[in-house]
Amino acid sequence: MGSGFPRFCWIILSWILILCIHQVQLSEPQAAGGCDYFQGSWVFDQTYPLYNTSDCPFIEKEFDCQANGRPDQLYLKYRWKPTDCLLPRFDAEEFLRKLKGKKMMFIGDSLSLNQWQSLTCMLHSSLPQSNYTIHREGQLSTFYFPEYEVSFMLSRDAFLVDVVEEKIGTVLKLDSIGNGESWKGYDFLIFNTWHWWLHKGRKQPWNFVESRGKVMKDMDRMVAYREGLTTWAKWVDSNINTTTTQVFFQGISPTHFNGKEWNGTKSLTCRGQIKPATNSTYKGGPLPAVTVVNEVLKNMSTPVVLLDITRLSQLRKDGHPSMYTGIMGNDCSHWCLAGVPDTWNEILYAILTNRT
């Protein structure tokens, strides 16, 4: 025992030191040289998720996959790790101090709702003693922290351009934005649109589309998307004062209805997926809508921060509600909470707090 005990102690001490060093590396991001947060991989992290949805009483039922019976939990345990640096762990108190007295508005479709709900859950679960109010009037929801005087709004506007009821029916007007006045006066605007542009049949919320004064029954959807997004870009360039308002665009959130994208069969969907894909196994290429977004933003005079979440989200075939929405269907478009949108918000936090 005399000679073996010290050696045993040294072995244990060495492992403790390794673990401690590892923890420091995980918690302290690199500060030099900036970071491309959007290139990286998903790594297992036992400390995730950032919150439990049971601590988030206002969560939409459709996003609460665990409450809806999803049996696996591995999808909750992945952290996004950028290739060249570390993404700082979300600090709700620092975030709210940074935004004290400010207003942030998410504007877009149900993927904006997904991200807004994620952020409000991340904040409330981290600071459960901080009072909050939540209120919805029409298409506008407001989440307010009186202690910090910070408001997080959600404006439901799936196309950003106008959808108008006329005598002939409901018209999608690609050259018109009538809701823009309600977007003014905010410190941060986070826009998003894509999810509804390809819907047809019963899921299509308009009867006609108007382009450059011409009303049509339909048109090429990617051409329509580009035209609508260009109208939005012109509105931003003409109406936003960048000395008082910072503009973001939430990148294209991918779906997982085609297993060929991750080396499966075409009939395979997100249903039953329990682990992320890797960069080597995910064969799905860039989405055409991503090209449109990049080209439109490039031609703007207003600096817009692109939350380029497409690739990191493409790898998360396991992150959708699928059949665990509480309603019929197989949802491979939206995301479970806790889940992938939390990473979108961790990146937003890193950008706004200048953490690298």
PDB file of N, CA and C in Angstrom, residues 225-278:
ATOM      1  N   TYR A 225     -40.425  34.745 -54.646  1.00  0.00           N
ATOM      2  CA  TYR A 225     -39.707  34.960 -53.396  1.00  0.00           C
ATOM      3  C   TYR A 225     -38.647  36.046 -53.559  1.00  0.00           C
ATOM      4  N   ARG A 226     -37.899  35.985 -54.638  1.00  0.00           N
ATOM      5  CA  ARG A 226     -36.868  36.992 -54.878  1.00  0.00           C
ATOM      6  C   ARG A 226     -37.487  38.385 -54.996  1.00  0.00           C
ATOM      7  N   GLU A 227     -38.611  38.479 -55.713  1.00  0.00           N
ATOM      8  CA  GLU A 227     -39.255  39.773 -55.896  1.00  0.00           C
ATOM      9  C   GLU A 227     -39.792  40.321 -54.569  1.00  0.00           C
ATOM     10  N   GLY A 228     -40.429  39.436 -53.786  1.00  0.00           N
ATOM     11  CA  GLY A 228     -40.941  39.857 -52.495  1.00  0.00           C
ATOM     12  C   GLY A 228     -39.830  40.281 -51.551  1.00  0.00           C
ATOM     13  N   LEU A 229     -38.738  39.519 -51.530  1.00  0.00           N
ATOM     14  CA  LEU A 229     -37.613  39.843 -50.648  1.00  0.00           C
ATOM     15  C   LEU A 229     -36.940  41.143 -51.085  1.00  0.00           C
ATOM     16  N   THR A 230     -36.904  41.389 -52.394  1.00  0.00           N
ATOM     17  CA  THR A 230     -36.337  42.638 -52.901  1.00  0.00           C
ATOM     18  C   THR A 230     -37.185  43.827 -52.472  1.00  0.00           C
ATOM     19  N   THR A 231     -38.510  43.655 -52.465  1.00  0.00           N
ATOM     20  CA  THR A 231     -39.401  44.709 -51.976  1.00  0.00           C
ATOM     21  C   THR A 231     -39.117  45.001 -50.504  1.00  0.00           C
ATOM     22  N   TRP A 232     -38.943  43.951 -49.720  1.00  0.00           N
ATOM     23  CA  TRP A 232     -38.582  44.127 -48.301  1.00  0.00           C
ATOM     24  C   TRP A 232     -37.257  44.864 -48.171  1.00  0.00           C
ATOM     25  N   ALA A 233     -36.259  44.480 -48.964  1.00  0.00           N
ATOM     26  CA  ALA A 233     -34.937  45.103 -48.899  1.00  0.00           C
ATOM     27  C   ALA A 233     -35.021  46.594 -49.205  1.00  0.00           C
ATOM     28  N   LYS A 234     -35.814  46.957 -50.210  1.00  0.00           N
ATOM     29  CA  LYS A 234     -35.985  48.376 -50.553  1.00  0.00           C
ATOM     30  C   LYS A 234     -36.661  49.126 -49.410  1.00  0.00           C
ATOM     31  N   TRP A 235     -37.622  48.465 -48.753  1.00  0.00           N
ATOM     32  CA  TRP A 235     -38.292  49.110 -47.614  1.00  0.00           C
ATOM     33  C   TRP A 235     -37.282  49.378 -46.496  1.00  0.00           C
ATOM     34  N   VAL A 236     -36.457  48.385 -46.185  1.00  0.00           N
ATOM     35  CA  VAL A 236     -35.451  48.562 -45.139  1.00  0.00           C
ATOM     36  C   VAL A 236     -34.498  49.699 -45.505  1.00  0.00           C
ATOM     37  N   ASP A 237     -34.007  49.703 -46.740  1.00  0.00           N
ATOM     38  CA  ASP A 237     -33.068  50.740 -47.172  1.00  0.00           C
ATOM     39  C   ASP A 237     -33.674  52.140 -47.086  1.00  0.00           C
ATOM     40  N   SER A 238     -34.984  52.242 -47.284  1.00  0.00           N
ATOM     41  CA  SER A 238     -35.647  53.542 -47.311  1.00  0.00           C
ATOM     42  C   SER A 238     -36.155  54.000 -45.952  1.00  0.00           C
ATOM     43  N   ASN A 239     -36.307  53.069 -45.000  1.00  0.00           N
ATOM     44  CA  ASN A 239     -37.018  53.411 -43.764  1.00  0.00           C
ATOM     45  C   ASN A 239     -36.247  53.209 -42.472  1.00  0.00           C
ATOM     46  N   ILE A 240     -35.147  52.463 -42.514  1.00  0.00           N
ATOM     47  CA  ILE A 240     -34.456  52.127 -41.267  1.00  0.00           C
ATOM     48  C   ILE A 240     -33.244  53.036 -41.058  1.00  0.00           C
ATOM     49  N   ASN A 241     -33.181  53.627 -39.880  1.00  0.00           N
ATOM     50  CA  ASN A 241     -32.042  54.435 -39.464  1.00  0.00           C
ATOM     51  C   ASN A 241     -31.080  53.521 -38.707  1.00  0.00           C
ATOM     52  N   THR A 242     -29.964  53.220 -39.324  1.00  0.00           N
ATOM     53  CA  THR A 242     -29.052  52.234 -38.750  1.00  0.00           C
ATOM     54  C   THR A 242     -28.277  52.770 -37.543  1.00  0.00           C
ATOM     55  N   THR A 243     -28.392  54.065 -37.258  1.00  0.00           N
ATOM     56  CA  THR A 243     -27.763  54.582 -36.037  1.00  0.00           C
ATOM     57  C   THR A 243     -28.580  54.238 -34.802  1.00  0.00           C
ATOM     58  N   THR A 244     -29.848  53.883 -35.006  1.00  0.00           N
ATOM     59  CA  THR A 244     -30.712  53.540 -33.872  1.00  0.00           C
ATOM     60  C   THR A 244     -31.265  52.121 -33.940  1.00  0.00           C
ATOM     61  N   THR A 245     -31.204  51.483 -35.107  1.00  0.00           N
ATOM     62  CA  THR A 245     -31.797  50.153 -35.289  1.00  0.00           C
ATOM     63  C   THR A 245     -30.824  49.219 -35.981  1.00  0.00           C
ATOM     64  N   GLN A 246     -30.629  48.049 -35.395  1.00  0.00           N
ATOM     65  CA  GLN A 246     -29.809  47.006 -36.015  1.00  0.00           C
ATOM     66  C   GLN A 246     -30.726  45.961 -36.624  1.00  0.00           C
ATOM     67  N   VAL A 247     -30.474  45.619 -37.876  1.00  0.00           N
ATOM     68  CA  VAL A 247     -31.332  44.705 -38.621  1.00  0.00           C
ATOM     69  C   VAL A 247     -30.645  43.356 -38.792  1.00  0.00           C
ATOM     70  N   PHE A 248     -31.398  42.301 -38.510  1.00  0.00           N
ATOM     71  CA  PHE A 248     -30.959  40.926 -38.734  1.00  0.00           C
ATOM     72  C   PHE A 248     -31.917  40.258 -39.719  1.00  0.00           C
ATOM     73  N   PHE A 249     -31.421  39.242 -40.403  1.00  0.00           N
ATOM     74  CA  PHE A 249     -32.301  38.366 -41.183  1.00  0.00           C
ATOM     75  C   PHE A 249     -32.036  36.937 -40.743  1.00  0.00           C
ATOM     76  N   GLN A 250     -33.093  36.283 -40.264  1.00  0.00           N
ATOM     77  CA  GLN A 250     -32.976  34.876 -39.876  1.00  0.00           C
ATOM     78  C   GLN A 250     -32.855  34.050 -41.146  1.00  0.00           C
ATOM     79  N   GLY A 251     -31.758  33.323 -41.293  1.00  0.00           N
ATOM     80  CA  GLY A 251     -31.540  32.552 -42.503  1.00  0.00           C
ATOM     81  C   GLY A 251     -32.600  31.485 -42.726  1.00  0.00           C
ATOM     82  N   ILE A 252     -32.455  30.763 -43.823  1.00  0.00           N
ATOM     83  CA  ILE A 252     -33.442  29.760 -44.220  1.00  0.00           C
ATOM     84  C   ILE A 252     -33.364  28.545 -43.294  1.00  0.00           C
ATOM     85  N   SER A 253     -34.478  28.254 -42.649  1.00  0.00           N
ATOM     86  CA  SER A 253     -34.569  27.071 -41.789  1.00  0.00           C
ATOM     87  C   SER A 253     -34.964  25.872 -42.650  1.00  0.00           C
ATOM     88  N   PRO A 254     -34.166  24.808 -42.667  1.00  0.00           N
ATOM     89  CA  PRO A 254     -34.424  23.684 -43.560  1.00  0.00           C
ATOM     90  C   PRO A 254     -35.485  22.723 -43.023  1.00  0.00           C
ATOM     91  N   THR A 255     -36.039  21.936 -43.919  1.00  0.00           N
ATOM     92  CA  THR A 255     -36.933  20.842 -43.560  1.00  0.00           C
ATOM     93  C   THR A 255     -36.190  19.520 -43.761  1.00  0.00           C
ATOM     94  N   HIS A 256     -36.782  18.437 -43.256  1.00  0.00           N
ATOM     95  CA  HIS A 256     -36.174  17.112 -43.405  1.00  0.00           C
ATOM     96  C   HIS A 256     -37.243  16.095 -43.807  1.00  0.00           C
ATOM     97  N   PHE A 257     -37.677  16.201 -45.053  1.00  0.00           N
ATOM     98  CA  PHE A 257     -38.680  15.280 -45.596  1.00  0.00           C
ATOM     99  C   PHE A 257     -38.083  14.309 -46.613  1.00  0.00           C
ATOM    100  N   ASN A 258     -36.798  14.413 -46.882  1.00  0.00           N
ATOM    101  CA  ASN A 258     -36.160  13.584 -47.907  1.00  0.00           C
ATOM    102  C   ASN A 258     -34.877  12.979 -47.365  1.00  0.00           C
ATOM    103  N   GLY A 259     -34.932  11.700 -47.019  1.00  0.00           N
ATOM    104  CA  GLY A 259     -33.805  11.018 -46.404  1.00  0.00           C
ATOM    105  C   GLY A 259     -32.572  10.935 -47.271  1.00  0.00           C
ATOM    106  N   LYS A 260     -32.698  11.126 -48.585  1.00  0.00           N
ATOM    107  CA  LYS A 260     -31.523  11.096 -49.451  1.00  0.00           C
ATOM    108  C   LYS A 260     -30.519  12.177 -49.066  1.00  0.00           C
ATOM    109  N   GLU A 261     -31.015  13.232 -48.401  1.00  0.00           N
ATOM    110  CA  GLU A 261     -30.125  14.323 -48.007  1.00  0.00           C
ATOM    111  C   GLU A 261     -29.098  13.868 -46.970  1.00  0.00           C
ATOM    112  N   TRP A 262     -29.423  12.811 -46.222  1.00  0.00           N
ATOM    113  CA  TRP A 262     -28.467  12.321 -45.219  1.00  0.00           C
ATOM    114  C   TRP A 262     -28.156  10.839 -45.433  1.00  0.00           C
ATOM    115  N   ASN A 263     -28.070  10.440 -46.702  1.00  0.00           N
ATOM    116  CA  ASN A 263     -27.675   9.079 -47.080  1.00  0.00           C
ATOM    117  C   ASN A 263     -28.734   8.034 -46.750  1.00  0.00           C
ATOM    118  N   GLY A 264     -29.991   8.453 -46.629  1.00  0.00           N
ATOM    119  CA  GLY A 264     -31.080   7.507 -46.432  1.00  0.00           C
ATOM    120  C   GLY A 264     -31.867   7.330 -47.720  1.00  0.00           C
ATOM    121  N   THR A 265     -33.056   6.779 -47.591  1.00  0.00           N
ATOM    122  CA  THR A 265     -33.924   6.655 -48.756  1.00  0.00           C
ATOM    123  C   THR A 265     -34.802   7.891 -48.878  1.00  0.00           C
ATOM    124  N   LYS A 266     -35.344   8.117 -50.065  1.00  0.00           N
ATOM    125  CA  LYS A 266     -36.146   9.314 -50.314  1.00  0.00           C
ATOM    126  C   LYS A 266     -37.382   9.351 -49.421  1.00  0.00           C
ATOM    127  N   SER A 267     -37.928   8.182 -49.099  1.00  0.00           N
ATOM    128  CA  SER A 267     -39.146   8.118 -48.293  1.00  0.00           C
ATOM    129  C   SER A 267     -38.897   8.383 -46.807  1.00  0.00           C
ATOM    130  N   LEU A 268     -37.636   8.394 -46.414  1.00  0.00           N
ATOM    131  CA  LEU A 268     -37.289   8.633 -45.014  1.00  0.00           C
ATOM    132  C   LEU A 268     -37.489  10.102 -44.669  1.00  0.00           C
ATOM    133  N   THR A 269     -38.029  10.371 -43.482  1.00  0.00           N
ATOM    134  CA  THR A 269     -38.224  11.752 -43.029  1.00  0.00           C
ATOM    135  C   THR A 269     -37.565  11.925 -41.660  1.00  0.00           C
ATOM    136  N   CYS A 270     -37.883  13.022 -41.014  1.00  0.00           N
ATOM    137  CA  CYS A 270     -37.335  13.266 -39.674  1.00  0.00           C
ATOM    138  C   CYS A 270     -37.914  12.302 -38.638  1.00  0.00           C
ATOM    139  N   ARG A 271     -39.003  11.658 -38.954  1.00  0.00           N
ATOM    140  CA  ARG A 271     -39.659  10.772 -37.987  1.00  0.00           C
ATOM    141  C   ARG A 271     -38.725   9.629 -37.577  1.00  0.00           C
ATOM    142  N   GLY A 272     -38.531   9.480 -36.287  1.00  0.00           N
ATOM    143  CA  GLY A 272     -37.688   8.413 -35.764  1.00  0.00           C
ATOM    144  C   GLY A 272     -36.208   8.736 -35.727  1.00  0.00           C
ATOM    145  N   GLN A 273     -35.802   9.919 -36.201  1.00  0.00           N
ATOM    146  CA  GLN A 273     -34.389  10.298 -36.165  1.00  0.00           C
ATOM    147  C   GLN A 273     -34.015  10.709 -34.736  1.00  0.00           C
ATOM    148  N   ILE A 274     -32.913  10.193 -34.245  1.00  0.00           N
ATOM    149  CA  ILE A 274     -32.539  10.470 -32.850  1.00  0.00           C
ATOM    150  C   ILE A 274     -31.147  11.085 -32.708  1.00  0.00           C
ATOM    151  N   LYS A 275     -30.396  11.200 -33.821  1.00  0.00           N
ATOM    152  CA  LYS A 275     -29.058  11.783 -33.755  1.00  0.00           C
ATOM    153  C   LYS A 275     -28.856  12.732 -34.931  1.00  0.00           C
ATOM    154  N   PRO A 276     -27.987  13.744 -34.768  1.00  0.00           N
ATOM    155  CA  PRO A 276     -27.694  14.638 -35.890  1.00  0.00           C
ATOM    156  C   PRO A 276     -26.929  13.920 -36.993  1.00  0.00           C
ATOM    157  N   ALA A 277     -26.979  14.487 -38.184  1.00  0.00           N
ATOM    158  CA  ALA A 277     -26.075  14.080 -39.247  1.00  0.00           C
ATOM    159  C   ALA A 277     -24.728  14.762 -39.008  1.00  0.00           C
ATOM    160  N   THR A 278     -23.721  14.313 -39.710  1.00  0.00           N
ATOM    161  CA  THR A 278     -22.411  14.961 -39.647  1.00  0.00           C
ATOM    162  C   THR A 278     -22.136  15.627 -40.986  1.00  0.00           C
TER     163      THR A 278
END
